[in-house]
């Protein structure tokens, strides 16, 4: 899934509410900043069951 597909998915599934968009963005930013680093911390990531593991992503690229 590329960026535009993901963006469209969330636009279609989130309520059209600026507060919700801002909160969602802040939470995704938080996860990226704290868990998706040069040395990812997938084991304790709150989205670990929703996202591919680091090793899977490396194999696919």
CSV table of C-alpha atoms in Angstrom, one decimal:
chain,number,residue,atom,x,y,z
A,1,UNK,CA,0.0,0.0,0.0
A,2,UNK,CA,1.5,3.3,-1.0
A,3,UNK,CA,1.0,6.7,0.7
A,4,UNK,CA,-2.0,7.8,-1.4
A,5,UNK,CA,-3.8,4.5,-1.0
A,6,UNK,CA,-3.3,4.8,2.8
A,7,UNK,CA,-4.4,8.4,2.8
A,8,UNK,CA,-7.6,7.6,0.9
A,9,UNK,CA,-8.3,4.7,3.2
A,10,UNK,CA,-8.2,6.9,6.3
A,11,UNK,CA,-10.2,9.7,4.6
A,12,UNK,CA,-12.9,7.2,3.9
A,13,UNK,CA,-12.9,5.6,7.3
A,14,UNK,CA,-12.4,8.4,9.8
A,15,UNK,CA,-15.1,10.9,10.6
A,16,UNK,CA,-14.7,14.2,8.8
A,17,UNK,CA,-13.7,16.0,11.9
A,18,UNK,CA,-10.6,18.2,12.2
A,19,UNK,CA,-10.0,17.2,15.8
A,20,UNK,CA,-10.1,13.5,14.9
A,21,UNK,CA,-7.7,14.1,12.0
A,22,UNK,CA,-5.3,16.0,14.2
A,23,UNK,CA,-5.4,13.5,17.0
A,24,UNK,CA,-4.9,10.6,14.6
A,25,UNK,CA,-1.9,12.4,13.0
A,26,UNK,CA,-0.4,13.1,16.4
A,27,UNK,CA,-0.7,9.5,17.4
A,28,UNK,CA,0.8,8.1,14.2
A,29,UNK,CA,3.6,10.7,14.6
A,30,UNK,CA,4.2,9.5,18.2
A,31,UNK,CA,4.4,5.9,17.2
A,32,UNK,CA,6.8,6.7,14.3
A,33,UNK,CA,9.0,8.8,16.5
A,34,UNK,CA,9.2,6.4,19.5
A,35,UNK,CA,9.1,2.9,17.8
A,36,UNK,CA,10.1,3.2,14.1
A,37,UNK,CA,13.7,4.3,14.5
A,38,UNK,CA,17.0,3.2,12.9
A,39,UNK,CA,16.8,0.3,15.3
A,40,UNK,CA,13.0,-0.3,15.5
A,41,UNK,CA,11.4,-1.3,18.7
A,42,UNK,CA,8.7,-3.6,17.1
A,43,UNK,CA,8.4,-5.8,20.2
A,44,UNK,CA,6.6,-3.1,22.3
A,45,UNK,CA,5.0,-1.1,19.4
A,46,UNK,CA,1.3,-0.5,20.0
A,47,UNK,CA,0.7,-1.3,16.3
A,48,UNK,CA,2.8,-4.4,16.2
A,49,UNK,CA,-0.1,-6.7,15.4
A,50,UNK,CA,-1.3,-4.3,12.6
A,51,UNK,CA,2.0,-3.7,10.8
A,52,UNK,CA,4.6,-5.9,9.1
A,53,UNK,CA,7.7,-6.6,11.2
A,54,UNK,CA,10.9,-4.9,10.4
A,55,UNK,CA,12.5,-8.0,8.8
A,56,UNK,CA,9.5,-8.6,6.6
A,57,UNK,CA,9.8,-5.0,5.3
A,58,UNK,CA,13.5,-5.4,4.5
A,59,UNK,CA,12.8,-8.7,2.5
A,60,UNK,CA,10.1,-7.0,0.5
A,61,UNK,CA,12.2,-4.0,-0.6
